[in-house]
Coordinates of C-alpha atoms and ligand atoms in Angstrom, one line a residue:
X1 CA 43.4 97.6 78.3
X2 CA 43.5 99.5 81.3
X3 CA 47.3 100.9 82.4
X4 CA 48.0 99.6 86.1
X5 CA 49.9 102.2 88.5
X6 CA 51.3 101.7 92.2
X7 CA 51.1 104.6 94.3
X8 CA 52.7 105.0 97.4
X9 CA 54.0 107.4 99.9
X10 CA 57.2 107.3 102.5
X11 CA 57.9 110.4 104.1
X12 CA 60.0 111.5 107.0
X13 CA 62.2 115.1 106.8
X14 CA 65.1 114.1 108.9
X15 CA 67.5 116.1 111.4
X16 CA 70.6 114.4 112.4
X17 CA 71.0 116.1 115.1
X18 CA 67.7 114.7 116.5
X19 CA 66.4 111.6 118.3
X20 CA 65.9 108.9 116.3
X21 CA 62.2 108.7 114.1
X22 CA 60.6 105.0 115.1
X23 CA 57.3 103.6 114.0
X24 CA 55.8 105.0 116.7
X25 CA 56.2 109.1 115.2
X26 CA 54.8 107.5 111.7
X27 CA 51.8 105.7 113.6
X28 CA 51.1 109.2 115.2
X29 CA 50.7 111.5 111.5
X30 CA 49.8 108.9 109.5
X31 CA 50.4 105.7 108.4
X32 CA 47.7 103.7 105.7
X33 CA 47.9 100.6 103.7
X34 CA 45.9 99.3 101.0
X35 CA 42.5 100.4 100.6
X36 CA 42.9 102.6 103.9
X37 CA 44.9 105.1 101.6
X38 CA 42.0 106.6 99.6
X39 CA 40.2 107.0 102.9
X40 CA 42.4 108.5 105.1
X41 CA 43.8 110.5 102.4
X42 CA 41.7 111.1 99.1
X43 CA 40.2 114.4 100.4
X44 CA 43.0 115.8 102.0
X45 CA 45.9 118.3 100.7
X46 CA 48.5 115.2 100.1
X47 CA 50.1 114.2 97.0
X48 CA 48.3 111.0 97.3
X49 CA 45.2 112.9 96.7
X50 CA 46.8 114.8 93.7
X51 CA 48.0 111.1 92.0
X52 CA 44.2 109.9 92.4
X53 CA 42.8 113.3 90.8
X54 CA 44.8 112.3 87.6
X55 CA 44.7 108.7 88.2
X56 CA 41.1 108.3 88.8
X57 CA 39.4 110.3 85.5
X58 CA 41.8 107.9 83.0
X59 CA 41.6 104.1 82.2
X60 CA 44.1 103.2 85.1
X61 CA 43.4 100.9 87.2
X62 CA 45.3 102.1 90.7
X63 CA 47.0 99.8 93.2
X64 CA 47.7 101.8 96.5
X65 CA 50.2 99.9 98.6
X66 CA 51.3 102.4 101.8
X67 CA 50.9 105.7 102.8
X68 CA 53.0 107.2 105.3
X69 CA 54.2 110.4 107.3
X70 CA 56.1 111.2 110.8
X71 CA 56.7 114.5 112.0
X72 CA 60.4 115.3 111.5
X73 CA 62.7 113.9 113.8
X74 CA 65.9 112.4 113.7
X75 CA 67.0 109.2 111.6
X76 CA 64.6 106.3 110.6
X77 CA 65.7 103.4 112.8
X78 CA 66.8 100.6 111.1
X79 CA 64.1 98.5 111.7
X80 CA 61.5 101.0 110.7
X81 CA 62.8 102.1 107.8
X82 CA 62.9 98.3 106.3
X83 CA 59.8 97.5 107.6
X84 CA 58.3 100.4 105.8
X85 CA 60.5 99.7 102.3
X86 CA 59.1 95.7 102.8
X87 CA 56.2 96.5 102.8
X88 CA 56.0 98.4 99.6
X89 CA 58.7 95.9 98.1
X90 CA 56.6 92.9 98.8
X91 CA 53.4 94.4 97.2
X92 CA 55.0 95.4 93.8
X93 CA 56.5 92.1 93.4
X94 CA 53.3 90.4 93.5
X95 CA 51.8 92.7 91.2
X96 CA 51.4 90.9 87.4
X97 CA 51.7 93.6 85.0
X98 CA 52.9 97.0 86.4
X99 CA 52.6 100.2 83.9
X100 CA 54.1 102.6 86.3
X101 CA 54.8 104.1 90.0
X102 CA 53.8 107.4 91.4
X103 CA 55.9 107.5 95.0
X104 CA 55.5 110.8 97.3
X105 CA 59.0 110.8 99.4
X106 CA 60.3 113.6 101.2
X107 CA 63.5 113.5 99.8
X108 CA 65.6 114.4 103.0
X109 CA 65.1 110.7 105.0
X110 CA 68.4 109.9 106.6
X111 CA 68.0 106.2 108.1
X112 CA 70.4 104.8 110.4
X113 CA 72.0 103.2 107.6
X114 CA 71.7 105.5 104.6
X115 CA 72.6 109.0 104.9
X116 CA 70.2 108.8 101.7
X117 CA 67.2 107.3 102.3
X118 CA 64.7 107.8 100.0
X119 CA 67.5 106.5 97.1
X120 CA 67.4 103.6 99.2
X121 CA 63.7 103.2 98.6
X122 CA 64.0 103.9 95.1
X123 CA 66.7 101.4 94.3
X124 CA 65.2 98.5 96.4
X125 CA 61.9 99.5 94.0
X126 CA 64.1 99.1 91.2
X127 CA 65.5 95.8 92.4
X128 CA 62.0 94.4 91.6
X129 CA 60.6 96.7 89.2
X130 CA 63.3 97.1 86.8
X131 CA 64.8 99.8 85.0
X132 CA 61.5 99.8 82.4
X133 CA 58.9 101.0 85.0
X134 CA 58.6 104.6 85.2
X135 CA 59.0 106.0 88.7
X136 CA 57.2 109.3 89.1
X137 CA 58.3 111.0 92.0
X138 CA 57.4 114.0 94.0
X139 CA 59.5 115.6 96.9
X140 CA 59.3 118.2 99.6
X141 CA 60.8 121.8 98.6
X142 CA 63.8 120.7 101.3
X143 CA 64.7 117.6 99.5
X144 CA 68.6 116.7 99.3
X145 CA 68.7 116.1 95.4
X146 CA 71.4 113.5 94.8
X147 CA 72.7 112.0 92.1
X148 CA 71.8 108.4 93.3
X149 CA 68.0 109.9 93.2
X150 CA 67.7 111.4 89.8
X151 CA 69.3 108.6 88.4
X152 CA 67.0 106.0 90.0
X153 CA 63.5 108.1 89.0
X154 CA 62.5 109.1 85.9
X155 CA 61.0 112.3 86.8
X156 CA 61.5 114.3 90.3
X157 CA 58.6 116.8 90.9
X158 CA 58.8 119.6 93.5
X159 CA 56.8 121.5 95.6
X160 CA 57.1 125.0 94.8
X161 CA 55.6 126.2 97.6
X162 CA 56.5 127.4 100.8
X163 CA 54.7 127.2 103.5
X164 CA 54.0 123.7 101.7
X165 CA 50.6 124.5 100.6
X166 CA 50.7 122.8 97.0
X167 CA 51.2 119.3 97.9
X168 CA 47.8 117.8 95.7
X169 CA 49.2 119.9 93.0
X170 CA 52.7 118.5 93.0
X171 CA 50.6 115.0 93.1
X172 CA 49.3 116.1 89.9
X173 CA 52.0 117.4 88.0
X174 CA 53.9 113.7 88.7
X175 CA 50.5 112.0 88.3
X176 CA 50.5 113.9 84.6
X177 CA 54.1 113.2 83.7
X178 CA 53.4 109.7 84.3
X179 CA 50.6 109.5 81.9
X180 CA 52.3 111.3 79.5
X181 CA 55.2 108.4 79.5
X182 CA 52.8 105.6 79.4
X183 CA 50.5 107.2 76.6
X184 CA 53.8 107.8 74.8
X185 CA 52.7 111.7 74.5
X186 CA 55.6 113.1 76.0
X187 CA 59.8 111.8 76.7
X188 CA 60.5 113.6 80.0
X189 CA 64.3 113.6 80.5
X190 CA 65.8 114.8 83.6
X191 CA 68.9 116.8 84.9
X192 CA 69.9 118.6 87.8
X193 CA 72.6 121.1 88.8
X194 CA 73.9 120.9 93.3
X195 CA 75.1 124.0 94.5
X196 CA 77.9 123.9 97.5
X197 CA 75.1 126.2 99.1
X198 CA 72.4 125.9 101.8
X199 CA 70.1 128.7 102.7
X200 CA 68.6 129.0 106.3
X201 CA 65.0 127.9 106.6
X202 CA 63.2 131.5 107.6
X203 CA 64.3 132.8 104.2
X204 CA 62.5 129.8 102.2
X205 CA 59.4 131.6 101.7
X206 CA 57.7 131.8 98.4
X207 CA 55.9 134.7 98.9
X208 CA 57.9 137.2 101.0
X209 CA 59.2 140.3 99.2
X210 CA 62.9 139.6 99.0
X211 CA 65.5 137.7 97.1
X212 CA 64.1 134.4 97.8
X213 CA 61.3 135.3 95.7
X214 CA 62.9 137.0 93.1
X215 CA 64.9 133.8 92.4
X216 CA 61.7 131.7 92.2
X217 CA 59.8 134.2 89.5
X218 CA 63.0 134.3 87.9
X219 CA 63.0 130.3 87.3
X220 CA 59.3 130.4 86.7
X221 CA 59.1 132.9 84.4
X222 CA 57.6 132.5 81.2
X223 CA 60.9 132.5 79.6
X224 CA 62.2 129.8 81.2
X225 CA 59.4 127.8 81.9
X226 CA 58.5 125.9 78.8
X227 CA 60.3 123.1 80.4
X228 CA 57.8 119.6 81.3
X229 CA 59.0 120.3 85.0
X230 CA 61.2 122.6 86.8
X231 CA 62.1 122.0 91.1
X232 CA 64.4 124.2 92.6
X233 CA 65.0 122.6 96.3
X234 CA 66.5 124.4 99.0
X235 CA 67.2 121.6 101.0
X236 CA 66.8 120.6 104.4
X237 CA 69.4 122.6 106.5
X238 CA 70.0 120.7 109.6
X239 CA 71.8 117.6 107.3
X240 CA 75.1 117.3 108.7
X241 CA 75.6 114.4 105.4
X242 CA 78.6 114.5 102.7
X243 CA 76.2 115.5 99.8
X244 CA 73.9 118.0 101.4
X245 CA 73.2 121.1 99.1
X246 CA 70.0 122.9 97.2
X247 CA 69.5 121.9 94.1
X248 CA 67.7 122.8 90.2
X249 CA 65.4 119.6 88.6
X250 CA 64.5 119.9 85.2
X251 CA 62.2 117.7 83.6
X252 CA 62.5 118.6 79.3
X253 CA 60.7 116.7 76.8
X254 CA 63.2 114.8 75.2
X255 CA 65.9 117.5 75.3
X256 CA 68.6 116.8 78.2
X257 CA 70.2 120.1 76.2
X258 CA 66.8 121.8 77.4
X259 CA 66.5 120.7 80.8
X260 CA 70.8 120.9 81.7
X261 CA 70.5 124.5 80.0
X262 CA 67.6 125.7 82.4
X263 CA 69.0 124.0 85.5
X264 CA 71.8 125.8 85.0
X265 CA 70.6 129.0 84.4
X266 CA 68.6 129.0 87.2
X267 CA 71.8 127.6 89.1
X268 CA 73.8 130.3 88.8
X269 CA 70.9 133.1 89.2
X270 CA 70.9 131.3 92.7
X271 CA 74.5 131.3 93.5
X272 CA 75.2 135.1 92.3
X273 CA 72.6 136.4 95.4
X274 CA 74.0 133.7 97.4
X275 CA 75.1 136.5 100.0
X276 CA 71.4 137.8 100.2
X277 CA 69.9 134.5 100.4
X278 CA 72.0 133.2 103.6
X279 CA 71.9 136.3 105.9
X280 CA 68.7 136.6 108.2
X281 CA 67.1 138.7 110.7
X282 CA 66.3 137.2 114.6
X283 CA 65.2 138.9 117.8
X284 CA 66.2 138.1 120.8
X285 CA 63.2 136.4 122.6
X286 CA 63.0 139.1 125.6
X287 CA 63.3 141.8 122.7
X288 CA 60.3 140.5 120.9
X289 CA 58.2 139.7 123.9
X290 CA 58.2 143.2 125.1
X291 CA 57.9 144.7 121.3
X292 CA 54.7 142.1 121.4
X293 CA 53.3 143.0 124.9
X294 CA 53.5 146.8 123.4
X295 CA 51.3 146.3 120.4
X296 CA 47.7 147.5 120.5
X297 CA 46.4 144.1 119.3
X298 CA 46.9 140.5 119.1
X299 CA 48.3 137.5 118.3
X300 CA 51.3 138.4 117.4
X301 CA 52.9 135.2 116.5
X302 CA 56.8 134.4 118.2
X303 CA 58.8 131.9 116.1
X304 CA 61.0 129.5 117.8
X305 CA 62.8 128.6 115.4
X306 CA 65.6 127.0 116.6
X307 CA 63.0 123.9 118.0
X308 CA 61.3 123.7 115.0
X309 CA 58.8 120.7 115.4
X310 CA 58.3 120.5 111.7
X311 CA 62.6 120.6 111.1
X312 CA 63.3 117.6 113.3
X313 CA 63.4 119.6 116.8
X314 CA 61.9 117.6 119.8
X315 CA 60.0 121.1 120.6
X316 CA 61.7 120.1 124.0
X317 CA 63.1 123.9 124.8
X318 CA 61.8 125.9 127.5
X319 CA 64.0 129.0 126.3
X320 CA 60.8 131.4 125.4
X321 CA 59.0 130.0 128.1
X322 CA 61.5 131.0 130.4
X323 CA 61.9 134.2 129.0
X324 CA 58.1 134.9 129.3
X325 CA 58.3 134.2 133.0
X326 CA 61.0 136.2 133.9
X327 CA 58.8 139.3 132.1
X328 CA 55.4 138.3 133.6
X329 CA 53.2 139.7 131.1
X330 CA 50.2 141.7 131.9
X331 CA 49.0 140.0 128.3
X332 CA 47.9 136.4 127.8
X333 CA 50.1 133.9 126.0
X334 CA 50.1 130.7 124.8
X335 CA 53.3 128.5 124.6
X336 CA 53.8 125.2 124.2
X337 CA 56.6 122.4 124.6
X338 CA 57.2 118.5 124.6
X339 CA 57.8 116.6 127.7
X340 CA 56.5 113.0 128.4
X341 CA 57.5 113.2 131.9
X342 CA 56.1 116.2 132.9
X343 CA 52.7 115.3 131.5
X344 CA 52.8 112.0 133.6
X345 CA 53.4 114.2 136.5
X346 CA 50.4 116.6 135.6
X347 CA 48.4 113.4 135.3
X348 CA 49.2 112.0 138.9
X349 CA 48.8 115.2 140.7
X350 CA 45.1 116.0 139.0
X351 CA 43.1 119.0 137.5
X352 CA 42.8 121.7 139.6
X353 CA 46.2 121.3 141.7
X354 CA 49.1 122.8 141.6
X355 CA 52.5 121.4 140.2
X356 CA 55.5 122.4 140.9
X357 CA 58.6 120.7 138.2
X358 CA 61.2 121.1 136.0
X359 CA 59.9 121.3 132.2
X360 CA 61.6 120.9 129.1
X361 CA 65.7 120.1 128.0
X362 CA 64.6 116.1 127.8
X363 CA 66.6 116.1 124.0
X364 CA 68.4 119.1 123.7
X365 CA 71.0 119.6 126.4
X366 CA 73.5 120.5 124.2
X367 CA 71.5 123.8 123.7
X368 CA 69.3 124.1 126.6
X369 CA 68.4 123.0 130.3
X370 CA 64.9 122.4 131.9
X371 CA 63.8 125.1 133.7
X372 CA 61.6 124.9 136.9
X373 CA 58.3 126.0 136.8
X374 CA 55.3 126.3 139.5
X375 CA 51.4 126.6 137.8
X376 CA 48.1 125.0 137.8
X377 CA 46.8 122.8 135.9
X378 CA 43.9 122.7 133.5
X379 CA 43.3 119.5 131.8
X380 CA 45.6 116.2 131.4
X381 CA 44.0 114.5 128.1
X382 CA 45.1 112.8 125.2
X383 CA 44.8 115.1 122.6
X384 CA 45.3 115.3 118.7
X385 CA 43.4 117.8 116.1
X386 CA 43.0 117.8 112.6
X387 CA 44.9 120.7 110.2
X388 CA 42.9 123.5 109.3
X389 CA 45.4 125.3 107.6
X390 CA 46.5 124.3 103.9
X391 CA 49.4 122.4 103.7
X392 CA 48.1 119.2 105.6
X393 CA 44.3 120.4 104.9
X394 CA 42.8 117.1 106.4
X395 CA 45.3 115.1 108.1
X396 CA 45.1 114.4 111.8
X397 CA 48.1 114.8 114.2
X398 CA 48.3 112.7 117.6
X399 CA 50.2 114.9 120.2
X400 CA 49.6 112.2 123.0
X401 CA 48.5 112.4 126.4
X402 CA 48.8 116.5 127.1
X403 CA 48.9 118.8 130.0
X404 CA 47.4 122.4 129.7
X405 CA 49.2 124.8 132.7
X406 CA 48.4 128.1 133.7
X407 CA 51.3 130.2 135.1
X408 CA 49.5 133.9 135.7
X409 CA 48.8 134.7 132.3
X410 CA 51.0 132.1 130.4
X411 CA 49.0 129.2 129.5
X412 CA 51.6 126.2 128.4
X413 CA 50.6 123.2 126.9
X414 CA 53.1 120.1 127.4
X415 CA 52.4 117.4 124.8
X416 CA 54.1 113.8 125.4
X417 CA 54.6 113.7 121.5
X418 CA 56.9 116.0 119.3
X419 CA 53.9 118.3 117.2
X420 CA 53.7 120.5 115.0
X421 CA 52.1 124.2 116.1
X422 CA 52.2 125.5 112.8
X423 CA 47.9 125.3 113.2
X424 CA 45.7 127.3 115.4
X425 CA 44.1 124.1 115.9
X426 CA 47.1 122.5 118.0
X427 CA 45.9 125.2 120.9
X428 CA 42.5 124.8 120.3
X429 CA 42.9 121.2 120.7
X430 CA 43.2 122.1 124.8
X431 CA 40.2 124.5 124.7
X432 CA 42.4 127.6 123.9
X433 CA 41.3 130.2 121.3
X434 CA 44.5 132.0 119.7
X435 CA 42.5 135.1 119.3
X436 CA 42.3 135.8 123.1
X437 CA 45.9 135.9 123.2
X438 CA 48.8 138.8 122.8
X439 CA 51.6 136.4 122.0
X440 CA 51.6 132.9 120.5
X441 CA 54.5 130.9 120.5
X442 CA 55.1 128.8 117.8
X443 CA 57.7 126.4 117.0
X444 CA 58.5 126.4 113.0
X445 CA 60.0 127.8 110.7
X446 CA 57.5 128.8 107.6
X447 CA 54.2 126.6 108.2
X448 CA 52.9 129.1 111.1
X449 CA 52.4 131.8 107.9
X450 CA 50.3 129.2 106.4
X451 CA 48.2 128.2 109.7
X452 CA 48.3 132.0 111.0
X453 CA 47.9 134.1 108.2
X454 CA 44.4 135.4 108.9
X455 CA 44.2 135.7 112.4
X456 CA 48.3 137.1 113.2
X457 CA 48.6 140.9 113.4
X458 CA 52.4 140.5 112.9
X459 CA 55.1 137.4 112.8
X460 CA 58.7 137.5 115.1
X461 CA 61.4 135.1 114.5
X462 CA 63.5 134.3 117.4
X463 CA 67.0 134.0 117.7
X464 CA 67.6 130.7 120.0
X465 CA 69.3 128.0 120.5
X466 CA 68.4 124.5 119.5
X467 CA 69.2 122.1 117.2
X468 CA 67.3 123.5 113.7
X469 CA 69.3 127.1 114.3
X470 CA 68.8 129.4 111.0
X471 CA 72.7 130.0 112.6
X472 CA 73.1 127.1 110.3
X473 CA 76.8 128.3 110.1
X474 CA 77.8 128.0 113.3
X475 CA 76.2 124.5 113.9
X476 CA 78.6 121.5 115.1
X477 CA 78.3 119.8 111.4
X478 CA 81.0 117.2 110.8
X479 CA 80.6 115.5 108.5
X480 CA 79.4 118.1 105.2
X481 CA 81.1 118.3 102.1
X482 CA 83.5 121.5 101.9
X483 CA 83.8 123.8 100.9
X484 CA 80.0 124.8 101.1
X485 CA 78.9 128.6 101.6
X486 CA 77.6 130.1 103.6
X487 CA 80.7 127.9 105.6
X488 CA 83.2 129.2 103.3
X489 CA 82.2 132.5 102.5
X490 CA 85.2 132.9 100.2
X491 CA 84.7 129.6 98.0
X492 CA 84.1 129.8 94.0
X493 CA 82.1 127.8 92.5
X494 CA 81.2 127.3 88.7
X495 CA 79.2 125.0 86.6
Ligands
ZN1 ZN1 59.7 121.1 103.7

């Protein structure tokens, strides 16, 4: 008798600081139902495609119900978010005999209504699965753990990675977990441990010298590691929410003692370099343009952090762009930013004429104002490209009707839709190859070392403004639980 397993993906990372995410930003990633899932999906890098490698070589038979991803942004709308949770809702209620769920979420979804959205998906689940149905989850690295979510799954599985590059292998390590359960091989019991702590996104990265990484091959060592599972989640920064915080999962086989022991070992490994992990090093964009313009070859890659595409920024700000004007570099550069309006423009006036218009500021304006700019322009298409790089190995990416503009030797590309540029392949989607160019500008965080790692002779992270600052500090939060370091740097804290 075959064992019969949902599986599903919901994800959004969201930025409250940001426009709100509509149907519209999921429709532009991705968004599958039904049998489109294994198309769209089974030979990409996805977690999807990590629950069918498992899924597929057992006696299961697999029921995939929706699969779906925007670019970050700001909350789900309402309507959105419940049409999404419906659907999914709908499919497992009509489904006879259900063994088990495997759901990817993000695990920082903030819906207009629930500052915790992916609970809110697991808990309408519940309502018509039950409390018997395992729910194998996985979730993004900057997940905001809560105690609503690990009480609602059975097991939580990170990625460990970042850049994300180890999304199929998260897939798998739920997909195995969930066998395990239903083949009554293994009791995976969960616990967690919050910390009152939130580290700024440029120091996330897995494999960069530092403390970052000596706090992960410290929780992965082989001493600590027998665990079933182990997650250690630095959260989404740009969550101005009560419960926002990073977080330990770990997933012991029957032993809560095991899993609460290692959780909070690795908790308060964490906490004691707390200092390290929270202080970052920015240049100041005219700074790194000139240090760029001075090396003897390119790309060198500039990170605008601050409008971070994939960290809910509408990649709206025209504050390198502005900068690289003022400079006029004898060197080429590529730039890019989002701006509907402009792009109509573009498309009225032609190829081959000039425009003349302000660019930019549509979203951000507490941070930053359009600037005016006078070029020629290249091409008005609608454009989209396919990843090249790791993480997202596969997946397309819409960015809308988009202008390419030549200002002397900056070339910027205007898209209509917030994209991510963490891929060569975004510039190359408007005919521009990123090894003729001195200086790429990038808008991200930690993906561009993924995309750019074999063709960048060096990597600059800006200090700007904008509304995914690693100045996480000094952002206009609200509404977050206090006190919370690096906020309060004189708080104690113990388990
Ligand atoms: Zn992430």
């Amino acid at each position: 008798m075959p064992y019969t397993v949902a599986i599903a993906e919901i994800k959004q990372e969201s930025n409250t600081s940001a426009p709100p995410t509509t149907l519209k930003d999921f429709e532009d990633f991705h968004l599958f139902f039904d049998d489109e899932i294994k198309i769209g999906l089974g030979s990409s890098n996805s977690e999807i495609a990590g629950f069918l490698d498992i899924l597929e070589k057992q006696d299961v038979n697999v029921i995939p119900i929706i699969a779906t991803f925007a670019v970050s942004g700001g909350p789900v709308d309402q309507e959105t978010f419940e049409y999404l949770t419906r659907y999914l809702t709908e499919k497992l209620s009509k489904i006879a005999k259900l063994d088990g769920i495997l759901i990817a979420l993000h695990g920082a979804l903030v819906s207009e209504n629930f500052q915790d959205g992916d609970s809110e998906i697991l808990r309408q689940v519940r309502t018509v699965v039950g409390n018997e149905v395992p729910i194998c989850v996985t979730m993004d690295l900057h997940a905001n753990i809560t105690k609503s979510k690990v009480a609602l799954a059975t097991t939580i599985s990170g990625f460990h990675t970042c850049p994300h590059v180890d999304l199929m292998e998260t897939g798998v390590r739920a997909a195995q977990l969930l066998m395990g359960i239903l083949k009554n091989e293994t009791v995976p019991l969960m616990e967690f441990v919050k910390l009152p702590l939130v580290i700024p996104a440029t120091n996330h990265i897995d494999f960069q010298p530092g403390t970052y990484k000596d706090v992960l091959d410290s929780a992965f060592s082989k001493e600590i590691y027998p665990v079933l599972d182990l997650s250690v989640f630095t959260v989404q920064p740009w969550l101005d929410i009560e419960e926002v915080g990073c977080s330990v999962v770990v997933i012991a086989d029957n032993s809560k003692h095991d899993a609460i022991k290692t959780a909070k070992l690795i908790a308060e490994n964490i906490w004691s370099k707390r200092e390290l992990l929270t202080s970052t090093k920015l240049m100041e964009p005219h700074e790194a343009i000139e240090l760029a313009l001075k090396q003897e070859e390119g790309p060198i890659i500039l990170s605008d952090v601050a409008d971070g595409t994939m960290a809910g920024s509408p990649g709206d700000s025209p504050v390198v762009l502005k900068a690289l004007l003022e400079i006029k570099p004898g060197k080429t550069a590529f730039v890019s930013i989002c701006d509907p309006e402009f792009v109509q423009k573009a498309a009225k006036l032609g190829i081959g004429n000039f425009i003349t218009s302000e660019v930019g500021g549509t979203w951000g304006k507490l941070f930053y104002e359009a600037i005016e700019i006078n070029g020629q322009i290249i091409s008005v298409e609608d454009a989209e490209f396919t990843f090249g790089q790791k993480s997202y190995l596969g997946m397309k990416m819409k960015m809308g009707m988009t202008a390419l503009v030549k200002i002397e030797n900056v070339y910027l590309v205007v898209t209509s839709n917030p994209t991510t540029t963490t891929d060569p392949a975004y510039y190359a989607s408007v005919g521009l190859d990123v090894l003729n160019a001195q200086i790429v500008v990038v808008k991200t965080h930690a993906g561009f070392r993924d995309g750019y790692r074999d063709v960048a002779k060096d990597f600059y992270l800006l200090d700007t403004p904008g509304m995914s600052s690693d100045d996480i500090a000094h952002l206009p939060y609200k509404n977050i639980e206090r006190p919370k370091y690096p906020w309060d740097r004189s708080m104690v804290w113990g388990i």
